[in-house]
CSV table of C-alpha atoms and ligand atoms in Angstrom, one decimal:
chain,number,residue,atom,x,y,z
A,1,MET,CA,0.4,12.6,4.9
A,2,ILE,CA,1.6,9.0,5.5
A,3,MET,CA,-0.4,7.0,7.9
A,4,ASN,CA,-2.4,3.9,7.9
A,5,ASN,CA,-5.2,5.4,9.9
A,6,ASP,CA,-8.8,6.3,9.2
A,7,ALA,CA,-8.0,10.0,8.7
A,8,VAL,CA,-5.9,9.1,5.6
A,9,LEU,CA,-8.6,6.8,4.3
A,10,ASP,CA,-11.2,9.6,4.7
A,11,GLU,CA,-8.8,12.0,2.9
A,12,VAL,CA,-8.5,9.5,0.0
A,13,ARG,CA,-12.3,9.0,-0.1
A,14,ARG,CA,-12.7,12.8,-0.4
A,15,VAL,CA,-10.3,12.7,-3.4
A,16,LEU,CA,-12.4,9.9,-5.0
A,17,LEU,CA,-15.7,11.9,-4.5
A,18,GLU,CA,-14.5,15.3,-5.5
A,19,ASN,CA,-12.5,14.7,-8.7
A,20,ASP,CA,-12.9,13.3,-12.2
A,21,ASP,CA,-10.5,11.9,-14.8
A,22,PHE,CA,-8.7,9.3,-12.8
A,23,VAL,CA,-5.7,7.4,-14.1
A,24,ILE,CA,-4.8,4.3,-12.1
A,25,THR,CA,-1.6,2.3,-12.5
A,26,ALA,CA,0.6,-0.2,-10.7
A,27,HIS,CA,4.2,-1.4,-10.7
A,28,VAL,CA,5.9,-2.5,-13.9
A,29,ASN,CA,5.5,-6.2,-14.6
A,30,PRO,CA,2.3,-6.2,-12.7
A,31,ASP,CA,1.2,-9.3,-10.7
A,32,SER,CA,-2.4,-10.3,-9.9
A,33,ASP,CA,-2.5,-8.0,-6.8
A,34,ALA,CA,-1.4,-5.1,-9.0
A,35,VAL,CA,-3.9,-5.9,-11.8
A,36,GLY,CA,-6.7,-6.8,-9.3
A,37,SER,CA,-6.3,-3.6,-7.2
A,38,CYS,CA,-6.2,-1.3,-10.3
A,39,LEU,CA,-9.3,-2.9,-11.9
A,40,ALA,CA,-11.2,-3.1,-8.6
A,41,MET,CA,-10.4,0.6,-8.0
A,42,GLY,CA,-11.4,1.4,-11.6
A,43,LEU,CA,-14.7,-0.5,-11.3
A,44,SER,CA,-15.4,1.2,-8.0
A,45,LEU,CA,-14.8,4.7,-9.5
A,46,LYS,CA,-17.1,3.8,-12.4
A,47,LYS,CA,-19.8,3.0,-9.8
A,48,LEU,CA,-19.2,6.5,-8.4
A,49,GLY,CA,-19.9,7.9,-11.9
A,50,THR,CA,-16.3,9.0,-12.5
A,51,ARG,CA,-14.2,8.9,-15.7
A,52,VAL,CA,-11.4,6.5,-15.2
A,53,ASN,CA,-8.6,4.8,-17.2
A,54,VAL,CA,-6.3,2.0,-16.0
A,55,VAL,CA,-2.8,2.1,-17.5
A,56,LEU,CA,-1.0,-1.2,-17.1
A,57,ASP,CA,2.3,-2.7,-18.2
A,58,LYS,CA,2.1,-6.0,-20.1
A,59,PHE,CA,0.9,-8.7,-17.7
A,60,HIS,CA,0.6,-12.5,-17.7
A,61,ASP,CA,-2.4,-13.8,-19.7
A,62,LYS,CA,-3.8,-15.6,-16.7
A,63,ASN,CA,-4.8,-12.2,-15.3
A,64,SER,CA,-7.4,-11.9,-18.1
A,65,ILE,CA,-9.7,-13.7,-15.7
A,66,ILE,CA,-9.9,-10.5,-13.6
A,67,PRO,CA,-13.0,-8.4,-14.5
A,68,GLY,CA,-12.8,-4.8,-15.6
A,69,GLN,CA,-10.3,-5.2,-18.5
A,70,GLU,CA,-12.4,-2.8,-20.6
A,71,LEU,CA,-11.1,0.0,-18.4
A,72,ILE,CA,-7.5,-0.6,-19.6
A,73,TRP,CA,-6.1,2.2,-21.8
A,74,ARG,CA,-5.0,0.6,-25.1
A,75,ASP,CA,-3.7,3.6,-27.0
A,76,GLU,CA,0.1,3.6,-26.9
A,77,ALA,CA,0.4,6.9,-28.8
A,78,ALA,CA,-1.8,9.2,-26.8
A,79,ALA,CA,-2.2,9.7,-23.0
A,80,PRO,CA,-5.6,9.7,-21.2
A,81,ALA,CA,-6.8,12.8,-19.4
A,82,VAL,CA,-5.6,13.0,-15.8
A,83,SER,CA,-6.7,14.9,-12.7
A,84,VAL,CA,-5.9,12.3,-10.2
A,85,PHE,CA,-3.0,9.8,-10.6
A,86,MET,CA,-3.3,6.7,-8.5
A,87,ALA,CA,-0.3,4.4,-8.1
A,88,LEU,CA,-1.2,1.1,-6.5
A,89,ASP,CA,1.0,-1.6,-5.1
A,90,CYS,CA,4.2,0.5,-5.9
A,91,ALA,CA,7.0,0.7,-3.4
A,92,THR,CA,9.0,3.5,-5.1
A,93,PRO,CA,8.4,6.0,-7.9
A,94,GLU,CA,10.9,4.1,-10.1
A,95,ARG,CA,8.6,1.1,-10.0
A,96,VAL,CA,5.5,3.0,-11.2
A,97,PHE,CA,4.4,2.1,-14.7
A,98,ASP,CA,4.0,5.6,-16.2
A,99,PRO,CA,4.7,5.5,-20.0
A,100,PHE,CA,3.1,9.0,-20.5
A,101,GLY,CA,4.8,10.7,-17.6
A,102,LEU,CA,1.4,11.5,-16.0
A,103,MET,CA,2.5,11.4,-12.4
A,104,LYS,CA,4.3,14.7,-12.8
A,105,LEU,CA,1.4,16.3,-14.7
A,106,ALA,CA,-1.5,15.2,-12.4
A,107,PRO,CA,-2.7,17.9,-9.9
A,108,VAL,CA,-3.4,15.2,-7.4
A,109,THR,CA,-1.4,12.0,-6.7
A,110,VAL,CA,-2.5,9.1,-4.5
A,111,CYS,CA,-0.5,6.0,-3.5
A,112,ILE,CA,-1.9,2.9,-1.8
A,113,ASP,CA,0.5,0.2,-0.9
A,114,HIS,CA,1.6,-2.6,1.5
A,115,HIS,CA,5.3,-3.0,0.8
A,116,ILE,CA,7.6,-2.8,3.8
A,117,SER,CA,10.2,-1.1,1.6
A,118,HIS,CA,7.7,1.7,0.7
A,119,ASP,CA,9.4,5.1,0.1
A,120,PRO,CA,6.6,7.7,0.2
A,121,PHE,CA,6.3,9.7,-3.1
A,122,ALA,CA,2.7,10.8,-3.6
A,123,GLY,CA,0.5,13.6,-2.3
A,124,HIS,CA,-1.8,11.2,-0.4
A,125,VAL,CA,-0.3,8.0,0.8
A,126,TYR,CA,-2.2,5.2,2.4
A,127,LEU,CA,0.3,2.6,3.5
A,128,ASP,CA,-0.1,-0.6,5.6
A,129,SER,CA,2.8,-3.0,5.4
A,130,CYS,CA,0.8,-5.4,7.7
A,131,ALA,CA,-1.9,-5.8,5.0
A,132,SER,CA,-1.9,-9.0,3.0
A,133,SER,CA,-2.3,-7.2,-0.3
A,134,THR,CA,-3.1,-3.9,-2.0
A,135,CYS,CA,-6.5,-5.4,-2.8
A,136,GLU,CA,-7.1,-5.7,1.0
A,137,LEU,CA,-6.5,-1.9,1.3
A,138,ILE,CA,-8.8,-1.1,-1.7
A,139,TYR,CA,-11.5,-3.2,0.0
A,140,ARG,CA,-11.0,-1.1,3.2
A,141,LEU,CA,-11.2,2.1,1.1
A,142,VAL,CA,-14.2,1.4,-1.1
A,143,SER,CA,-16.5,-1.1,0.8
A,144,PRO,CA,-18.1,1.7,2.9
A,145,MET,CA,-18.6,3.9,-0.2
A,146,ILE,CA,-20.2,1.6,-2.8
A,147,GLU,CA,-22.1,-1.6,-3.0
A,148,LEU,CA,-19.6,-4.2,-4.0
A,149,ASP,CA,-20.6,-6.6,-6.9
A,150,SER,CA,-19.3,-9.9,-8.2
A,151,ASP,CA,-16.8,-8.2,-10.6
A,152,ILE,CA,-15.2,-5.9,-8.0
A,153,GLY,CA,-15.2,-8.9,-5.6
A,154,SER,CA,-13.4,-11.1,-8.1
A,155,ALA,CA,-10.8,-8.4,-8.8
A,156,LEU,CA,-10.2,-7.9,-5.0
A,157,TYR,CA,-10.1,-11.7,-4.4
A,158,ALA,CA,-7.4,-12.1,-7.0
A,159,GLY,CA,-5.0,-9.9,-5.0
A,160,LEU,CA,-5.9,-11.4,-1.6
A,161,LEU,CA,-5.5,-14.9,-2.9
A,162,THR,CA,-2.2,-14.5,-4.8
A,163,ASP,CA,-0.2,-12.2,-2.5
A,164,THR,CA,-0.9,-14.6,0.4
A,165,GLY,CA,0.2,-17.6,-1.7
A,166,GLY,CA,-3.3,-19.1,-1.5
A,167,PHE,CA,-4.1,-17.8,2.0
A,168,ARG,CA,-1.0,-19.5,3.4
A,169,HIS,CA,1.5,-16.7,4.2
A,170,SER,CA,1.7,-15.0,7.6
A,171,CYS,CA,0.3,-11.8,6.1
A,172,ALA,CA,-3.1,-13.6,5.7
A,173,GLY,CA,-4.6,-12.9,9.1
A,174,PRO,CA,-8.2,-13.1,10.4
A,175,GLU,CA,-9.1,-9.8,8.7
A,176,THR,CA,-7.9,-11.2,5.3
A,177,MET,CA,-10.1,-14.2,5.8
A,178,ARG,CA,-13.0,-12.1,6.9
A,179,ILE,CA,-12.7,-10.0,3.7
A,180,ALA,CA,-12.4,-13.2,1.6
A,181,SER,CA,-15.5,-14.5,3.1
A,182,GLU,CA,-17.4,-11.2,2.3
A,183,LEU,CA,-16.2,-11.5,-1.3
A,184,ILE,CA,-17.3,-15.1,-1.6
A,185,LYS,CA,-20.7,-14.0,-0.5
A,186,LEU,CA,-20.8,-11.9,-3.8
A,187,ASN,CA,-21.0,-15.2,-5.7
A,188,ILE,CA,-17.5,-14.8,-7.3
A,189,PRO,CA,-16.1,-17.7,-9.3
A,190,PHE,CA,-13.5,-18.4,-6.6
A,191,THR,CA,-12.6,-21.9,-7.8
A,192,ASP,CA,-11.9,-20.6,-11.4
A,193,ILE,CA,-9.9,-17.7,-10.0
A,194,TYR,CA,-7.8,-20.0,-7.8
A,195,ASN,CA,-7.1,-22.5,-10.7
A,196,GLU,CA,-6.3,-19.9,-13.2
A,197,LEU,CA,-4.1,-17.7,-11.0
A,198,LEU,CA,-2.3,-20.3,-8.9
A,199,GLU,CA,-2.4,-23.7,-10.5
A,200,ARG,CA,-2.6,-23.6,-14.3
A,201,HIS,CA,0.6,-23.1,-16.3
A,202,SER,CA,1.4,-22.8,-20.0
A,203,LEU,CA,3.7,-25.1,-22.0
A,204,ALA,CA,6.3,-22.3,-22.2
A,205,GLU,CA,6.2,-22.0,-18.4
A,206,THR,CA,6.7,-25.7,-18.1
A,207,HIS,CA,9.8,-25.5,-20.4
A,208,VAL,CA,11.1,-22.6,-18.4
A,209,MET,CA,10.7,-24.6,-15.2
A,210,ARG,CA,12.6,-27.5,-16.8
A,211,ALA,CA,15.5,-25.2,-17.7
A,212,ALA,CA,15.5,-23.7,-14.2
A,213,LEU,CA,15.6,-27.1,-12.6
A,214,LYS,CA,18.5,-28.1,-14.9
A,215,ASN,CA,20.4,-25.1,-13.6
A,216,LEU,CA,19.5,-25.7,-10.0
A,217,ASP,CA,22.2,-25.4,-7.3
A,218,LEU,CA,21.6,-26.3,-3.6
A,219,PRO,CA,24.6,-25.0,-1.6
A,220,ARG,CA,25.1,-25.3,2.2
A,221,ASN,CA,23.6,-28.7,2.3
A,222,GLY,CA,20.5,-27.6,0.6
A,223,ARG,CA,19.7,-24.6,2.8
A,224,ALA,CA,19.8,-22.3,-0.2
A,225,ALA,CA,18.4,-22.9,-3.7
A,226,PHE,CA,19.7,-20.9,-6.7
A,227,SER,CA,18.9,-21.1,-10.3
A,228,PHE,CA,19.0,-19.0,-13.4
A,229,ILE,CA,17.9,-18.9,-17.0
A,230,SER,CA,19.9,-17.2,-19.7
A,231,SER,CA,18.5,-15.1,-22.5
A,232,GLU,CA,19.5,-17.8,-25.0
A,233,GLU,CA,17.5,-20.4,-23.1
A,234,MET,CA,14.5,-18.0,-23.0
A,235,ALA,CA,14.7,-17.4,-26.7
A,236,ASP,CA,15.1,-21.2,-27.5
A,237,ILE,CA,11.9,-21.9,-25.5
A,238,GLY,CA,10.1,-18.8,-27.0
A,239,ALA,CA,9.3,-17.8,-23.4
A,240,GLU,CA,8.4,-14.3,-22.1
A,241,ALA,CA,9.3,-12.6,-18.8
A,242,THR,CA,6.0,-13.6,-17.2
A,243,ASP,CA,6.7,-17.3,-17.9
A,244,THR,CA,9.3,-17.1,-15.1
A,245,ASP,CA,6.7,-16.3,-12.4
A,246,GLY,CA,6.6,-18.8,-9.6
A,247,ILE,CA,10.0,-20.4,-10.0
A,248,SER,CA,11.5,-18.8,-6.9
A,249,GLU,CA,8.5,-20.0,-4.8
A,250,TYR,CA,9.0,-23.5,-6.3
A,251,LEU,CA,12.7,-23.5,-5.2
A,252,LEU,CA,11.8,-22.3,-1.7
A,253,ASN,CA,9.4,-25.3,-1.4
A,254,ILE,CA,12.2,-27.8,-1.7
A,255,ARG,CA,12.4,-29.4,1.8
A,256,GLY,CA,15.3,-27.9,3.8
A,257,VAL,CA,15.6,-24.8,1.7
A,258,GLU,CA,15.5,-21.5,3.7
A,259,VAL,CA,16.2,-19.0,1.0
A,260,SER,CA,15.8,-19.2,-2.8
A,261,ALA,CA,16.9,-16.9,-5.6
A,262,PHE,CA,16.0,-17.2,-9.3
A,263,LEU,CA,17.8,-15.1,-11.8
A,264,TYR,CA,16.5,-14.4,-15.3
A,265,GLU,CA,18.6,-12.7,-17.9
A,266,ARG,CA,16.4,-10.1,-19.6
A,267,PHE,CA,19.1,-9.3,-22.1
A,268,LYS,CA,22.9,-9.3,-22.0
A,269,GLY,CA,24.0,-7.1,-19.0
A,270,GLU,CA,20.6,-7.0,-17.3
A,271,VAL,CA,19.3,-9.6,-14.9
A,272,LYS,CA,16.1,-9.8,-12.9
A,273,ALA,CA,16.4,-11.5,-9.5
A,274,SER,CA,13.5,-12.9,-7.4
A,275,MET,CA,14.2,-14.0,-3.8
A,276,ARG,CA,12.0,-15.9,-1.4
A,277,SER,CA,12.8,-16.9,2.2
A,278,LEU,CA,11.3,-18.6,5.2
A,279,THR,CA,13.1,-16.5,7.8
A,280,ALA,CA,15.8,-14.2,6.4
A,281,ASN,CA,14.8,-10.7,5.3
A,282,VAL,CA,15.2,-10.7,1.6
A,283,SER,CA,13.8,-7.2,1.2
A,284,GLU,CA,17.0,-5.9,2.9
A,285,MET,CA,19.0,-8.1,0.5
A,286,ALA,CA,17.1,-6.8,-2.5
A,287,LYS,CA,17.5,-3.2,-1.3
A,288,ALA,CA,21.3,-3.7,-1.4
A,289,PHE,CA,20.9,-4.2,-5.1
A,290,GLY,CA,18.6,-1.3,-5.6
A,291,GLY,CA,15.4,-3.3,-5.4
A,292,GLY,CA,12.9,-4.1,-2.5
A,293,GLY,CA,9.8,-5.9,-1.6
A,294,HIS,CA,8.6,-7.8,1.5
A,295,LYS,CA,10.5,-9.6,4.2
A,296,HIS,CA,9.9,-13.1,2.6
A,297,ALA,CA,9.5,-12.1,-1.1
A,298,ALA,CA,11.6,-9.5,-2.8
A,299,GLY,CA,13.2,-8.7,-6.2
A,300,CYS,CA,15.7,-6.5,-7.9
A,301,THR,CA,17.4,-5.8,-11.2
A,302,ILE,CA,21.1,-6.3,-11.4
A,303,ARG,CA,22.9,-4.6,-14.3
A,304,ALA,CA,25.8,-7.1,-14.8
A,305,PRO,CA,26.5,-10.2,-16.9
A,306,LEU,CA,24.6,-13.2,-15.7
A,307,THR,CA,27.5,-15.0,-14.2
A,308,GLU,CA,28.6,-12.0,-12.3
A,309,ALA,CA,25.0,-11.2,-11.1
A,310,TYR,CA,24.7,-14.9,-10.0
A,311,ALA,CA,27.9,-14.8,-8.1
A,312,GLU,CA,27.0,-11.5,-6.3
A,313,MET,CA,23.5,-12.7,-5.4
A,314,SER,CA,24.6,-16.1,-4.1
A,315,ARG,CA,27.3,-14.4,-2.0
A,316,ALA,CA,24.7,-12.1,-0.5
A,317,VAL,CA,22.2,-14.9,0.2
A,318,LEU,CA,24.8,-17.2,1.7
A,319,SER,CA,26.2,-14.5,4.0
A,320,ALA,CA,22.6,-13.8,5.2
A,321,ILE,CA,22.2,-17.5,6.0
A,322,GLU,CA,25.4,-17.5,8.0
A,323,THR,CA,24.3,-14.6,10.1
A,324,ALA,CA,20.7,-15.9,10.5
B,1,AMP,P1,9.1,-10.8,-7.7
B,1,AMP,O1,10.3,-11.5,-7.3
B,1,AMP,O2,9.3,-10.0,-8.9
B,1,AMP,O3,7.8,-11.6,-7.7
B,1,AMP,O4,8.8,-9.7,-6.6
B,1,AMP,C1,8.6,-10.0,-5.2
B,1,AMP,C2,8.2,-8.8,-4.4
B,1,AMP,O5,9.3,-7.8,-4.5
B,1,AMP,C3,7.0,-8.1,-5.0
B,1,AMP,O6,6.2,-7.6,-4.0
B,1,AMP,C4,7.5,-7.0,-5.8
B,1,AMP,O7,6.7,-5.9,-5.9
B,1,AMP,C5,8.8,-6.6,-5.1
B,1,AMP,N1,9.8,-6.2,-6.1
B,1,AMP,C6,10.3,-6.9,-7.1
B,1,AMP,N2,11.3,-6.3,-7.8
B,1,AMP,C7,11.4,-5.1,-7.2
B,1,AMP,C8,12.2,-3.9,-7.4
B,1,AMP,N3,13.1,-3.9,-8.4
B,1,AMP,N4,12.1,-2.9,-6.5
B,1,AMP,C9,11.2,-2.9,-5.5
B,1,AMP,N5,10.4,-4.0,-5.2
B,1,AMP,C10,10.5,-5.1,-6.0
B,2,MN,MN1,2.8,-6.6,-6.6
B,3,MN,MN1,1.0,-6.6,-3.5
């Protein structure tokens, strides 16, 4: 059943109350909404007295400020027991981080998501593409079931804060602000969460930004901003994938820019693209490359040499600008 209505929420609540051995995961390369929603869900299930493990792909160090890290499964050789498999913040089954292949084994599967490009793939699907974040949906789900505490509040706040770009984006409506206010009442360290997740950057990130700005191109009189970083540049800096976070946003923030695209060469023949826009639908653009996301923030993987991927992506973005 796929609906963002109360009946589906109740159905998912019954799943939470009637089962044990939950495995919770999110999309590969998880952002703070993915980590926050999984850990908030895990901590909530703990409060309900359930066995729960959170299986997460490698994430940026800054997310270690999110409480509930003790729930993360650390054994790479053996899989946790599973009765219910929950995939959070995942638009498609290909995006689900599932190193043990548990989604197929689990008797019950649940998906909770807010991506406009969502392609339903679980037994129980709670989807609301108007929600600010998956954390907002987890709040809706668990707040009538348990007493929220500061740890769960901090984890939820992490997703609300970051997926709205610091409560700026259009997806941050009155309901998002009301929930944030409820979470702040739990005495969460909201200043530290903001600084750690949105402001502070490492030296490696600073060097990646320098390389990205060196490779900056501003075609169409600066209506588009493109940049890239090659695998050689990444190796020279000693940077990791997560050190490229935030560059596409930075490029979009250049005055006059309407769409930005940042390409990072994972290795020869595989390029990750991040697109951001003020108006154009970059989710559609990313879908054309087999990716997806939201109207104003999307991503995809292009299997081609960097120069070719760059040419294809800039062609797609520029033609979207022409027709906008
Ligand atoms: P990113 O550019 O990686 O920060 O991603 C921006 C948005 O697009 C996020 O909501 C991602 O979940 C989504 N996204 C990124 N890459 C993909 C992909 N390959 N397929 C579907 N959605 C994606
Ligand atoms: Mn996400
Ligand atoms: Mn999200």
